[in-house]
XYZ file of N, CA and C in Angstrom:
456
model
N 61.802 -34.484 28.912
C 61.435 -34.569 29.341
C 60.788 -34.681 27.914
N 59.847 -36.306 27.734
C 59.616 -36.247 26.032
C 57.964 -35.434 25.360
N 57.572 -36.015 24.552
C 56.926 -35.446 23.983
C 55.797 -34.878 24.580
N 55.503 -35.911 24.876
C 54.765 -36.732 25.261
C 53.946 -35.844 26.567
N 55.062 -36.201 27.838
C 54.873 -35.156 28.053
C 54.594 -33.728 28.431
N 55.337 -33.473 27.269
C 55.381 -31.745 26.827
C 53.961 -31.916 26.506
N 53.273 -32.494 25.794
C 52.212 -32.092 25.174
C 50.973 -32.216 26.313
N 51.398 -33.397 28.032
C 50.155 -33.344 28.458
C 49.930 -32.374 29.629
N 51.185 -30.876 28.969
C 51.248 -30.433 30.201
C 50.975 -29.669 29.249
N 50.928 -29.017 28.197
C 50.437 -27.890 27.285
C 48.931 -28.475 27.391
N 48.233 -29.597 27.493
C 46.479 -30.218 27.336
C 46.577 -29.501 29.059
N 47.124 -30.051 29.629
C 46.583 -29.955 30.639
C 47.188 -27.825 31.414
N 47.777 -27.204 30.820
C 47.524 -24.561 30.812
C 46.334 -25.281 30.102
N 46.220 -26.505 28.994
C 45.017 -25.190 28.301
C 43.827 -25.373 28.673
N 43.444 -26.867 29.274
C 42.837 -27.152 30.360
C 42.194 -25.930 31.259
N 43.631 -25.724 32.336
C 43.530 -24.866 33.474
C 42.689 -23.213 32.388
N 43.556 -23.201 31.414
C 42.968 -21.903 31.188
C 41.486 -22.110 30.750
N 40.437 -23.122 30.386
C 39.835 -23.098 30.277
C 39.062 -23.086 31.346
N 39.133 -23.431 32.690
C 38.409 -23.437 33.807
C 38.208 -22.417 34.225
N 39.777 -21.192 33.729
C 40.272 -20.064 34.544
C 38.851 -19.131 33.698
N 38.271 -19.576 32.341
C 38.465 -18.704 31.590
C 36.454 -18.950 31.634
N 36.005 -20.147 32.022
C 34.722 -20.650 32.293
C 33.883 -20.060 33.819
N 35.315 -19.972 35.058
C 35.113 -19.282 36.306
C 34.525 -18.210 36.347
N 34.540 -17.307 35.033
C 34.164 -15.689 35.302
C 32.089 -15.502 35.095
N 32.734 -16.473 34.387
C 30.368 -17.073 33.449
C 29.792 -16.980 35.335
N 30.543 -18.453 35.445
C 29.959 -18.928 36.365
C 29.701 -18.601 37.909
N 30.708 -17.418 38.285
C 30.802 -16.935 39.035
C 29.201 -15.759 39.141
N 29.121 -15.060 37.647
C 28.701 -13.977 37.225
C 27.078 -14.703 37.544
N 26.906 -16.111 37.056
C 25.309 -16.747 36.920
C 25.243 -17.069 38.352
N 26.385 -17.812 39.267
C 25.641 -17.443 40.938
C 24.615 -16.602 41.148
N 25.795 -15.179 40.663
C 25.052 -14.205 41.641
C 23.601 -14.229 41.294
N 23.029 -13.985 40.004
C 22.361 -14.145 38.633
C 21.116 -14.770 40.007
N 22.086 -16.031 40.759
C 20.632 -17.460 40.206
C 20.371 -16.862 42.139
N 21.373 -16.558 42.543
C 21.433 -15.266 43.550
C 20.151 -15.085 44.634
N 20.324 -13.973 42.956
C 19.295 -12.658 43.186
C 17.804 -13.310 42.949
N 17.923 -14.580 42.238
C 16.469 -15.216 41.702
C 15.975 -15.637 42.569
N 16.703 -15.414 43.647
C 16.464 -16.671 44.807
C 15.804 -15.949 45.532
N 16.681 -14.751 45.976
C 16.096 -13.544 46.935
C 14.559 -13.727 46.823
N 14.524 -12.996 45.061
C 13.340 -12.532 44.664
C 12.023 -13.443 44.958
N 12.436 -15.213 44.860
C 11.433 -15.779 44.729
C 11.032 -15.978 46.363
N 12.063 -15.746 46.936
C 11.625 -15.920 48.466
C 10.656 -14.581 48.836
N 10.870 -13.690 48.598
C 10.020 -12.193 48.664
C 8.909 -12.891 48.028
N 8.388 -12.879 47.308
C 7.474 -13.008 46.371
C 6.559 -13.981 47.183
N 7.218 -15.390 47.819
C 6.597 -16.255 48.661
C 6.421 -15.771 50.334
N 7.400 -14.170 50.420
C 6.784 -14.330 52.170
C 5.184 -12.886 51.891
N 5.607 -12.517 50.312
C 4.299 -11.501 50.121
C 3.000 -12.214 50.008
N 3.303 -13.179 49.483
C 1.926 -13.947 48.747
C 0.920 -14.805 49.832
N 2.237 -15.137 50.601
C 0.858 -16.112 51.984
C -0.423 -14.851 52.549
N 0.024 -13.755 52.831
C -0.114 -13.012 53.529
C -1.249 -12.818 52.723
N -1.266 -12.284 51.068
C -1.858 -12.165 50.023
C -2.737 -12.956 49.445
N -2.697 -14.565 50.116
C -3.880 -15.575 49.642
C -4.933 -15.595 50.895
N -4.406 -15.814 51.847
C -4.763 -14.757 53.063
C -5.752 -14.587 53.008
N -5.776 -13.323 52.763
C -6.406 -12.124 52.078
C -7.186 -11.905 50.632
N -7.128 -13.113 50.433
C -8.197 -13.359 49.257
C -8.886 -14.616 49.673
N -8.280 -15.253 50.642
C -9.314 -15.957 51.309
C -10.324 -15.956 52.180
N -10.209 -14.457 52.531
C -10.618 -13.709 53.566
C -11.854 -13.321 52.250
N -11.714 -12.393 51.465
C -12.304 -12.144 50.399
C -13.291 -13.171 49.226
N -13.188 -13.905 49.079
C -14.104 -14.946 48.896
C -15.547 -15.698 49.534
N -13.945 -15.440 51.570
C -15.795 -16.098 52.338
C -16.558 -14.974 52.500
N -15.830 -13.352 52.354
C -16.957 -12.457 52.273
C -18.329 -12.589 51.362
N -17.682 -12.588 49.898
C -17.800 -12.783 49.020
C -18.808 -13.852 48.594
N -18.831 -15.118 49.644
C -19.854 -15.921 49.649
C -21.088 -16.013 50.542
N -20.585 -15.502 51.408
C -22.009 -14.489 52.446
C -22.324 -13.766 51.534
N -21.772 -12.700 51.187
C -22.913 -11.885 50.476
C -23.426 -12.669 48.839
N -23.431 -13.456 48.654
C -24.200 -14.427 47.572
C -25.172 -14.955 48.465
N -25.156 -15.820 49.653
C -25.918 -16.209 50.407
C -27.278 -15.682 50.958
N -26.189 -14.624 50.766
C -27.691 -13.045 51.317
C -28.478 -12.561 50.311
N -27.440 -12.908 48.771
C -28.825 -12.132 48.040
C -29.695 -13.717 46.746
N -29.004 -15.069 47.161
C -29.792 -15.558 47.031
C -30.780 -16.086 48.043
N -30.872 -15.158 49.608
C -32.169 -15.547 50.278
C -33.268 -14.293 49.285
N -32.949 -13.497 49.277
C -34.020 -12.222 48.960
C -34.336 -12.482 47.440
N -33.464 -13.090 46.961
C -33.977 -13.783 45.506
C -34.886 -14.837 44.974
N -35.051 -15.836 46.702
C -36.114 -16.433 47.220
C -37.520 -16.113 47.185
N -36.544 -15.363 48.368
C -37.935 -13.586 48.843
C -38.655 -13.183 47.859
N -37.959 -12.983 46.880
C -38.494 -11.923 45.899
C -39.416 -13.363 44.381
N -39.129 -14.353 44.114
C -39.614 -15.021 43.884
C -40.742 -15.335 44.550
N -41.164 -15.749 46.305
C -42.122 -16.062 46.605
C -43.297 -14.905 46.399
N -42.438 -13.905 46.371
C -43.399 -12.432 46.063
C -44.058 -12.546 44.610
N -43.200 -13.550 43.664
C -43.487 -13.089 42.217
C -44.611 -13.933 42.405
N -44.321 -15.393 43.095
C -46.102 -15.938 42.764
C -46.489 -15.852 42.899
N -46.730 -14.827 44.407
C -48.009 -14.585 45.035
C -48.085 -13.496 43.907
N -48.235 -12.848 43.468
C -48.578 -11.381 42.901
C -48.958 -12.009 41.307
N -48.664 -13.279 40.701
C -48.485 -13.884 39.936
C -50.395 -15.209 40.053
N -50.465 -15.087 41.722
C -51.268 -15.108 41.541
C -52.798 -14.311 41.455
N -52.716 -13.149 42.622
C -53.375 -12.084 41.710
C -53.678 -11.861 41.250
N -52.514 -11.549 39.814
C -52.873 -11.286 38.997
C -54.002 -11.873 37.845
N -53.680 -13.242 38.466
C -54.332 -14.575 37.835
C -56.172 -14.462 37.948
N -56.482 -13.945 39.451
C -57.479 -13.646 39.913
C -58.614 -12.475 39.563
N -57.320 -11.194 39.465
C -57.598 -10.095 38.080
C -58.198 -10.179 37.006
N -57.145 -10.926 36.662
C -58.083 -11.550 35.020
C -59.642 -12.080 35.084
N -59.810 -13.479 36.028
C -60.833 -13.509 36.207
C -62.073 -13.014 35.858
N -61.763 -11.717 36.922
C -63.033 -10.497 37.896
C -63.307 -9.302 36.368
N -61.300 -9.343 35.707
C -61.998 -8.882 34.095
C -62.638 -8.809 33.455
N -62.224 -10.955 33.537
C -63.494 -11.480 32.278
C -64.867 -11.744 33.055
N -64.719 -11.665 33.913
C -65.959 -11.736 34.294
C -67.467 -10.829 34.214
N -66.313 -8.787 34.715
C -67.209 -8.134 34.043
C -67.567 -7.719 33.015
N -66.167 -8.392 32.349
C -66.638 -8.014 30.610
C -67.656 -9.046 30.179
N -67.645 -10.349 31.205
C -69.056 -10.808 30.376
C -70.471 -10.785 30.892
N -69.663 -9.888 32.390
C -71.965 -9.116 32.719
C -71.837 -7.743 31.707
N -71.402 -6.872 31.574
C -71.419 -5.931 30.928
C -72.057 -6.517 29.777
N -71.368 -7.714 29.011
C -71.825 -7.642 27.538
C -73.610 -8.283 27.757
N -74.020 -9.080 28.512
C -75.317 -9.319 29.260
C -75.908 -8.299 29.360
N -75.327 -7.101 30.216
C -76.838 -6.426 30.827
C -76.705 -5.859 29.080
N -75.590 -5.361 28.710
C -75.749 -4.237 27.093
C -76.775 -5.255 26.300
N -76.642 -5.840 26.261
C -77.730 -6.955 25.105
C -79.304 -6.578 25.955
N -78.879 -6.884 26.739
C -80.570 -7.200 28.146
C -80.867 -5.939 27.782
N -80.177 -4.414 27.859
C -80.742 -3.020 27.758
C -80.942 -2.296 26.330
N -79.719 -3.200 25.186
C -79.687 -2.741 24.034
C -80.860 -3.226 22.940
N -82.068 -2.979 23.282
C -82.977 -3.959 22.296
C -84.282 -2.946 23.256
N -84.662 -2.913 24.461
C -85.581 -1.949 24.967
C -85.371 -0.356 24.560
N -84.068 0.117 24.946
C -83.286 1.707 23.990
C -83.965 1.081 22.760
N -83.263 0.460 22.165
C -83.441 0.268 20.959
C -85.459 1.240 20.775
N -86.098 0.347 21.168
C -87.547 0.820 20.624
C -87.586 1.502 21.469
N -87.392 2.031 22.197
C -87.966 2.992 23.226
C -87.293 4.224 21.999
N -86.468 4.312 21.639
C -85.452 5.807 20.531
C -85.812 5.844 19.712
N -86.394 4.345 19.237
C -87.433 4.765 17.826
C -88.840 5.050 17.897
N -89.862 4.676 19.126
C -91.122 5.648 19.140
C -90.498 7.113 19.500
N -89.263 7.165 20.079
C -89.587 8.732 20.336
C -89.333 9.274 18.727
N -88.409 8.998 18.022
C -88.164 9.249 16.823
C -89.421 9.585 16.161
N -89.812 8.693 15.827
C -91.537 8.579 15.182
C -92.643 9.468 15.665
N -92.071 9.460 16.841
C -93.417 10.586 17.672
C -92.950 11.884 16.766
N -91.917 12.311 17.065
C -90.713 13.501 17.124
C -91.500 13.916 15.545
N -90.988 12.384 14.501
C -91.192 13.053 13.501
C -93.136 12.998 12.788
N -94.275 12.282 13.302
C -95.909 12.778 13.281
C -95.578 13.675 13.902
N -95.157 13.866 15.226
C -95.145 15.939 15.443
C -94.884 16.685 15.043
N -93.802 16.193 13.846
C -93.410 17.603 13.292
C -94.323 17.548 11.918
N -94.283 16.419 10.561
C -96.031 16.045 9.729
C -96.562 17.124 10.761
N -97.331 16.949 11.617
C -99.146 17.487 11.988
C -99.154 18.866 11.999
N -97.476 18.856 12.814
C -98.054 20.985 12.997
C -97.301 21.275 11.063
N -96.476 20.863 10.247
C -96.715 20.878 8.790
C -97.726 21.066 8.897
N -97.972 19.924 8.628
C -99.450 19.991 8.117
C -101.140 20.808 8.289
N -100.996 21.341 9.615
C -101.664 22.210 10.305
C -100.940 23.663 9.433
N -99.897 23.704 9.161
C -99.376 24.968 9.163
C -99.830 24.924 7.390
N -99.825 24.132 6.998
C -99.802 24.069 5.292
C -102.048 24.117 5.322
N -102.357 24.074 5.985
C -103.316 24.329 5.792
C -104.366 25.314 6.285
N -103.797 25.947 7.440
C -103.816 27.283 7.867
C -103.470 28.379 6.797
N -102.144 27.388 5.754
C -102.133 28.639 4.345
C -102.662 28.353 2.970
N -103.677 27.459 3.479
C -104.103 26.945 2.340
C -105.244 28.083 2.110
N -106.161 27.934 3.790
C -106.801 28.579 4.034
C -107.138 29.587 3.447
N -106.025 30.325 3.918
C -105.866 32.345 3.868
C -105.874 31.751 2.725
N -105.357 31.162 1.983
C -104.963 31.572 0.678
C -106.321 31.320 -0.318
N -107.484 30.298 0.404
C -108.609 30.625 -0.472
C -109.366 31.293 -0.200
N -108.684 31.942 1.201
C -109.880 33.623 1.788
C -109.237 34.748 0.976
N -107.570 34.899 0.501
C -107.701 35.792 -0.872
C -108.149 35.840 -1.262
N -108.466 34.844 -2.229
C -108.493 34.561 -3.657
C -110.412 35.050 -3.775
N -111.257 34.381 -2.906
C -112.872 34.740 -3.026
C -112.651 36.211 -2.095
N -112.115 36.670 -1.247
C -111.799 38.154 -1.574
C -111.366 39.261 -2.543
N -110.614 38.453 -3.306
C -110.507 38.815 -5.000
C -111.816 39.013 -5.345
N -112.521 37.628 -5.916
C -112.871 37.352 -5.805
C -114.233 38.319 -5.673
N -114.796 38.727 -5.115
C -115.850 39.629 -4.532
C -115.245 40.571 -4.705
N -114.245 41.416 -5.041
C -114.016 43.242 -5.158
C -113.956 43.016 -6.484
N -113.828 42.280 -7.355
C -114.524 42.369 -9.187
C -115.289 42.332 -9.423
């Protein structure tokens, strides 16, 4: 055997050793890949029913949202009616306020005159009573003075 053949045999042996050394991690990697494949298959099997349940839930939510939308349409309709009633009530209130102003203006002038007349009448009656009382007092004083003059 020549040197080239021996070198070829050594190289073949080294390559064989390399293949054997690399075979162990590759076999272990195969087990890891198999475990990952099983996990993915299990997730796949569980995802189908889960997605079916999600679709059912979404359908129920959509139905509920449609009912809420219908209810909100009814509420908006009622609010529009209430807005109309509020506008009418505001008009009535404004009309009543205007009427009260007109009645107040119409009644205020005669009432002021009646109140002024009553005040003047009370003042005049009070002045007359005071004048009568003063006259009586003066008369009484004059009589007392005359009586004192006579007595003297």
